[in-house]
Amino acid sequence: MPIYDYYRAANRDDAHALAVLPGGPIGGQDAGADVLALKNLDPRVVMGRLLAIILDVEWSPRLYESQYIVPAGPQPQGPDIPEDSPWLEGPWAEDLGVFFRDAFADVDDARLPEICERWLTIEEFRDGYSAEWAREVAEEFVALARRARDADQSLYCWMCL
């Protein structure tokens, strides 16, 4: 199962440096890295669905633009990707963009209970999660987004298999 850690950094160079640490950005916490380990909550689908609920729009995998910072270089396309390509094995890290960050940072805290109630109905949560868990995750993620915006930083997601 993939693991997803969210973190903030001043720029892509700093984000890249955290992403290539052993264990990813979690490895930088002793040095002050601000990381939120959300394990199985991917940015495109699960967190993307939360974003769509916050924005009150229909979810789409293209709801926001992001750019990979790890691995370096363009992502290969098609069936002829070399077996030793880092794009197949990871880890990966992506810059989630200002739109993503600010949508979470701007959410009205009073709306979070209703937002989380709707979020718990998504297909990816069919195995059951508690309202308390959803609220805690949403509050922690909103706080991370606000710290990133307040520091004029970006949000990043590190992923590994």
XYZ file of N, CA and C in Angstrom:
483
model
N 0.844 -1.177 0.000
C 0.000 0.000 0.000
C 0.890 1.241 0.000
N 0.599 2.205 -0.845
C 1.385 3.445 -0.883
C 1.272 4.231 0.430
N 2.302 4.993 0.698
C 2.344 5.878 1.856
C 2.448 7.306 1.340
N 1.696 8.207 1.957
C 1.683 9.609 1.559
C 1.977 10.482 2.769
N 3.015 11.306 2.655
C 3.344 12.285 3.682
C 3.282 13.667 3.053
N 2.653 14.580 3.753
C 2.501 15.959 3.275
C 3.434 16.851 4.081
N 4.040 17.811 3.407
C 4.985 18.687 4.087
C 5.048 20.024 3.384
N 5.671 20.973 4.064
C 5.824 22.299 3.481
C 7.302 22.626 3.369
N 7.609 23.439 2.384
C 8.993 23.858 2.169
C 8.991 25.201 1.455
N 10.074 25.934 1.639
C 10.184 27.282 1.087
C 10.268 27.291 -0.431
N 10.848 26.235 -1.009
C 11.007 26.189 -2.456
C 11.224 24.742 -2.880
N 11.277 24.528 -4.165
C 11.409 23.162 -4.676
C 12.751 22.521 -4.314
N 13.802 23.325 -4.229
C 15.089 22.760 -3.831
C 15.024 22.210 -2.407
N 14.433 22.987 -1.500
C 14.281 22.526 -0.113
C 13.339 21.317 -0.045
N 12.272 21.356 -0.827
C 11.324 20.236 -0.856
C 11.994 18.979 -1.393
N 12.815 19.138 -2.423
C 13.539 18.013 -2.997
C 14.500 17.421 -1.966
N 15.221 18.289 -1.253
C 16.174 17.819 -0.250
C 15.473 16.977 0.819
N 14.280 17.370 1.222
C 13.520 16.584 2.202
C 13.020 15.279 1.594
N 12.614 15.341 0.339
C 12.033 14.164 -0.320
C 13.051 13.049 -0.520
N 14.321 13.391 -0.643
C 15.330 12.357 -0.902
C 16.037 11.870 0.367
N 15.604 12.364 1.517
C 16.134 11.841 2.777
C 15.713 10.382 2.940
N 16.481 9.578 3.654
C 16.017 8.218 3.951
C 14.661 8.283 4.672
N 13.678 7.634 4.123
C 12.332 7.683 4.695
C 11.546 8.906 4.295
N 12.107 9.753 3.438
C 11.402 10.937 2.968
C 11.420 12.066 3.980
N 10.492 13.003 3.866
C 10.510 14.192 4.717
C 10.370 13.893 6.211
N 9.782 12.754 6.557
C 9.698 12.369 7.970
C 11.103 12.348 8.573
N 12.090 11.976 7.758
C 13.475 11.941 8.217
C 14.025 13.311 8.568
N 13.352 14.373 8.151
C 13.786 15.733 8.453
C 13.100 16.357 9.644
N 12.211 15.621 10.290
C 11.473 16.204 11.414
C 12.387 16.618 12.567
N 13.434 15.864 12.816
C 14.355 16.239 13.889
C 15.022 17.582 13.609
N 15.135 17.922 12.337
C 15.739 19.192 11.938
C 14.687 20.282 11.737
N 13.427 19.999 12.103
C 12.386 21.013 12.042
C 11.437 20.926 10.871
N 11.527 19.896 10.055
C 10.592 19.764 8.927
C 9.168 19.613 9.459
N 8.246 20.305 8.833
C 6.827 20.272 9.206
C 6.138 19.258 8.299
N 5.880 18.068 8.830
C 5.392 16.939 8.041
C 4.139 16.372 8.688
N 3.176 16.025 7.849
C 1.949 15.375 8.296
C 1.860 14.024 7.587
N 2.007 12.954 8.336
C 1.973 11.599 7.777
C 0.521 11.140 7.691
N 0.001 11.062 6.481
C -1.390 10.645 6.294
C -1.494 9.270 5.659
N -0.388 8.583 5.573
C -0.265 7.199 5.120
C -1.043 6.857 3.851
N -2.316 6.537 3.913
C -3.028 6.067 2.717
C -3.945 7.115 2.094
N -3.752 8.382 2.408
C -4.608 9.439 1.862
C -3.886 10.155 0.725
N -4.131 9.692 -0.480
C -3.430 10.238 -1.642
C -3.942 11.634 -1.995
N -3.096 12.447 -2.627
C -3.496 13.822 -2.926
C -4.534 13.940 -4.030
N -4.467 13.094 -5.030
C -5.331 13.260 -6.194
C -6.764 12.818 -5.921
N -6.950 11.687 -5.260
C -8.302 11.150 -5.077
C -8.861 11.503 -3.695
N -8.283 10.967 -2.638
C -8.873 11.143 -1.305
C -8.811 12.608 -0.856
N -7.639 13.203 -0.909
C -7.541 14.613 -0.522
C -8.169 15.501 -1.594
N -8.131 15.054 -2.844
C -8.798 15.786 -3.918
C -10.310 15.829 -3.732
N -10.873 14.747 -3.230
C -12.313 14.731 -2.942
C -12.642 15.676 -1.780
N -11.763 15.725 -0.792
C -11.949 16.687 0.297
C -11.867 18.105 -0.246
N -10.930 18.360 -1.122
C -10.801 19.670 -1.762
C -12.078 20.028 -2.515
N -12.627 19.092 -3.274
C -13.863 19.348 -4.028
C -15.021 19.691 -3.090
N -15.098 19.009 -1.951
C -16.160 19.302 -0.981
C -15.968 20.702 -0.413
N -14.738 21.053 -0.080
C -14.447 22.395 0.437
C -14.861 23.455 -0.571
N -14.547 23.220 -1.843
C -14.858 24.184 -2.904
C -16.301 24.090 -3.382
N -16.990 23.037 -2.948
C -18.369 22.762 -3.366
C -18.475 22.634 -4.888
N -17.570 21.809 -5.428
C -17.557 21.520 -6.858
C -17.510 20.009 -7.038
N -17.778 19.562 -8.239
C -17.677 18.141 -8.536
C -16.206 17.742 -8.601
N -15.884 16.590 -8.005
C -14.507 16.126 -8.020
C -14.102 15.697 -9.415
N -12.866 15.962 -9.745
C -12.238 15.521 -10.984
C -10.774 15.275 -10.668
N -10.152 14.283 -11.300
C -8.717 14.089 -11.065
C -7.883 15.273 -11.555
N -8.488 16.160 -12.295
C -7.800 17.353 -12.800
C -8.246 18.621 -12.059
N -8.726 18.450 -10.844
C -9.230 19.573 -10.057
C -8.149 20.607 -9.783
N -6.921 20.165 -9.671
C -5.811 21.085 -9.421
C -4.603 20.614 -10.219
N -3.678 21.530 -10.421
C -2.439 21.235 -11.140
C -1.324 20.996 -10.131
N -0.510 20.004 -10.382
C 0.658 19.752 -9.548
C 1.830 19.408 -10.460
N 3.017 19.459 -9.882
C 4.216 19.123 -10.652
C 5.128 18.244 -9.814
N 5.597 17.167 -10.424
C 6.529 16.288 -9.731
C 7.884 16.959 -9.597
N 8.480 16.789 -8.427
C 9.845 17.282 -8.206
C 10.811 16.116 -8.005
N 10.282 14.940 -7.714
C 11.063 13.701 -7.586
C 10.231 12.602 -8.218
N 10.773 11.819 -9.113
C 12.100 11.887 -9.712
C 12.259 13.134 -10.581
N 13.507 13.435 -10.863
C 13.806 14.590 -11.706
C 13.515 14.260 -13.163
N 13.220 15.291 -13.914
C 12.996 15.121 -15.346
C 11.560 14.795 -15.674
N 11.252 14.790 -16.956
C 9.862 14.541 -17.372
C 9.426 13.107 -17.098
N 8.164 12.975 -16.773
C 7.602 11.651 -16.524
C 7.446 10.923 -17.853
N 8.011 9.718 -17.979
C 7.875 8.977 -19.242
C 6.432 8.525 -19.452
N 6.063 8.418 -20.689
C 4.710 8.008 -21.057
C 4.779 6.745 -21.910
N 3.744 5.966 -21.851
C 3.657 4.804 -22.726
C 4.186 3.536 -22.094
N 4.132 2.458 -22.871
C 4.495 1.136 -22.338
C 5.993 0.852 -22.317
N 6.810 1.725 -22.882
C 8.238 1.432 -23.019
C 9.089 2.071 -21.921
N 8.559 2.166 -20.712
C 9.322 2.735 -19.606
C 10.331 1.671 -19.148
N 11.616 2.028 -19.060
C 12.618 1.047 -18.617
C 12.273 0.487 -17.236
N 12.564 -0.785 -17.039
C 12.229 -1.450 -15.779
C 12.930 -0.827 -14.578
N 14.070 -0.191 -14.785
C 14.800 0.421 -13.675
C 14.474 1.906 -13.505
N 13.441 2.370 -14.172
C 13.063 3.777 -14.089
C 12.592 4.128 -12.677
N 13.091 5.247 -12.124
C 12.606 5.665 -10.806
C 11.118 6.022 -10.828
N 10.580 6.247 -12.016
C 9.152 6.542 -12.125
C 8.302 5.314 -11.804
N 8.874 4.134 -11.916
C 8.136 2.912 -11.597
C 8.255 2.525 -10.128
N 9.381 2.831 -9.510
C 9.662 2.349 -8.166
C 9.541 3.411 -7.085
N 9.635 4.691 -7.461
C 9.556 5.749 -6.477
C 10.810 5.839 -5.639
N 10.806 6.661 -4.636
C 9.679 7.474 -4.203
C 9.430 8.635 -5.158
N 8.296 9.273 -4.943
C 7.880 10.412 -5.734
C 7.560 11.566 -4.793
N 7.670 12.779 -5.296
C 7.241 13.953 -4.537
C 6.684 14.952 -5.533
N 5.605 15.606 -5.128
C 5.019 16.598 -6.014
C 4.671 17.876 -5.275
N 4.806 18.971 -5.987
C 4.396 20.286 -5.527
C 2.896 20.384 -5.802
N 2.100 20.555 -4.757
C 0.650 20.549 -4.908
C 0.091 21.872 -5.418
N 0.880 22.908 -5.413
C 0.474 24.181 -5.990
C -0.249 25.105 -5.020
N -0.259 26.380 -5.374
C -0.851 27.425 -4.541
C -2.364 27.259 -4.421
N -3.025 26.886 -5.500
C -4.486 26.705 -5.477
C -4.877 25.682 -4.415
N -4.208 24.545 -4.412
C -4.467 23.477 -3.448
C -4.230 23.991 -2.030
N -3.055 24.573 -1.808
C -2.698 25.090 -0.479
C -3.721 26.092 0.021
N -4.030 27.078 -0.812
C -4.911 28.156 -0.365
C -6.353 27.718 -0.163
N -6.816 26.765 -0.942
C -8.184 26.270 -0.741
C -8.328 25.660 0.650
N -7.330 24.910 1.085
C -7.369 24.338 2.427
C -7.134 25.409 3.488
N -6.210 26.318 3.236
C -5.901 27.363 4.217
C -7.089 28.301 4.436
N -7.897 28.504 3.412
C -9.016 29.449 3.480
C -10.318 28.852 3.998
N -10.359 27.550 4.250
C -11.618 26.925 4.648
C -12.106 27.538 5.966
N -13.403 27.744 6.053
C -14.034 28.256 7.266
C -14.105 27.120 8.285
N -13.474 27.303 9.427
C -13.445 26.254 10.453
C -14.847 25.816 10.870
N -15.795 26.703 10.826
C -17.172 26.367 11.210
C -17.794 25.356 10.247
N -17.277 25.284 9.026
C -17.792 24.335 8.030
C -17.191 22.943 8.160
N -16.111 22.794 8.916
C -15.389 21.517 8.955
C -16.253 20.327 9.375
N -17.141 20.444 10.360
C -17.959 19.270 10.681
C -18.809 18.797 9.499
N -19.433 19.713 8.791
C -20.261 19.352 7.630
C -19.388 18.826 6.490
N -18.249 19.445 6.273
C -17.317 19.011 5.228
C -16.852 17.584 5.511
N -16.479 17.318 6.747
C -15.982 15.984 7.115
C -17.084 14.937 7.036
N -18.287 15.317 7.377
C -19.421 14.388 7.254
C -19.594 13.959 5.805
N -19.499 14.911 4.883
C -19.606 14.590 3.458
C -18.399 13.784 2.990
N -17.221 14.126 3.495
C -15.996 13.434 3.097
C -16.061 11.954 3.471
N -16.640 11.649 4.607
C -16.727 10.258 5.066
C -17.607 9.387 4.170
N -18.376 9.988 3.264
C -19.254 9.218 2.382
C -18.570 8.795 1.089
N -17.303 9.206 0.874
C -16.651 8.850 -0.388
C -16.362 7.353 -0.422
N -16.300 6.819 -1.611
C -16.090 5.384 -1.814
C -14.815 4.876 -1.141
N -13.778 5.671 -1.131
C -12.495 5.249 -0.569
C -12.575 5.007 0.937
N -13.616 5.509 1.587
C -13.795 5.307 3.022
C -14.877 4.282 3.328
N -15.187 3.445 2.377
C -16.277 2.481 2.563
C -16.024 1.502 3.708
N -14.755 1.328 4.103
C -14.436 0.427 5.210
C -14.734 1.054 6.564
N -15.093 2.304 6.559
C -15.515 2.957 7.782
C -14.424 3.684 8.539
N -14.594 4.946 8.693
C -13.737 5.797 9.500
C -14.669 6.640 10.362
N -14.198 7.062 11.505
C -15.047 7.825 12.410
C -15.056 9.304 12.053
N -16.106 9.971 12.474
C -16.215 11.417 12.283
C -15.075 12.124 13.020
N -14.712 11.595 14.174
C -13.624 12.182 14.953
C -12.303 12.089 14.187
N -12.051 10.936 13.582
C -10.839 10.761 12.782
C -10.812 11.752 11.619
N -11.920 11.843 10.883
C -11.979 12.740 9.719
C -11.759 14.190 10.134
N -12.376 14.587 11.222
C -12.229 15.965 11.697
C -10.775 16.237 12.095
N -10.149 15.287 12.790
C -8.762 15.460 13.206
C -7.838 15.588 11.995
N -8.016 14.722 11.006
C -7.193 14.782 9.792
C -7.398 16.114 9.071
N -8.653 16.508 8.892
C -8.950 17.761 8.196
C -8.362 18.958 8.942
N -8.521 18.985 10.247
C -7.981 20.104 11.031
C -6.455 20.160 10.938
N -5.802 19.007 11.005
C -4.345 18.973 10.910
C -3.878 19.414 9.525
N -4.608 18.996 8.486
C -4.211 19.363 7.136
C -4.434 20.855 6.891
N -5.559 21.375 7.346
C -5.843 22.809 7.225
C -4.762 23.604 7.958
N -4.384 23.161 9.141
C -3.339 23.857 9.905
C -2.009 23.844 9.148
N -1.652 22.700 8.535
C -0.431 22.622 7.735
C -0.501 23.594 6.558
N -1.626 23.633 5.884
C -1.795 24.550 4.747
C -1.681 26.003 5.201
N -2.231 26.314 6.348
C -2.147 27.694 6.861
C -0.721 28.059 7.243
N -0.002 27.125 7.864
C 1.398 27.402 8.194
C 2.218 27.614 6.925
N 1.937 26.823 5.900
C 2.645 26.979 4.627
C 2.353 28.346 4.018
N 1.082 28.716 3.966
C 0.727 30.018 3.376
C 1.316 31.168 4.191
N 1.202 31.082 5.509
C 1.718 32.160 6.362
C 3.226 32.344 6.207
N 3.928 31.259 5.904
C 5.382 31.314 5.713
C 5.758 31.506 4.240
N 4.763 31.731 3.377
C 4.975 31.854 1.932
C 5.699 30.630 1.383
N 5.215 29.454 1.806
C 5.775 28.188 1.371
C 4.734 27.414 0.567
N 5.186 26.374 -0.081
C 4.294 25.496 -0.830
C 4.064 24.212 -0.049
N 3.004 23.519 -0.416
C 2.716 22.188 0.116
C 3.206 21.152 -0.873
N 3.755 20.085 -0.326
C 4.277 19.000 -1.141
C 3.732 17.678 -0.610
N 3.711 16.691 -1.472
C 3.320 15.337 -1.055
C 4.428 14.390 -1.487
N 4.929 13.611 -0.518
C 5.922 12.568 -0.756
C 5.196 11.227 -0.747
N 5.512 10.378 -1.716
C 4.833 9.090 -1.849
C 5.851 7.980 -2.035
N 5.567 6.831 -1.449
C 6.393 5.661 -1.694
C 5.517 4.411 -1.634
N 6.046 3.326 -2.156
C 5.327 2.051 -2.123
C 5.739 1.254 -0.905
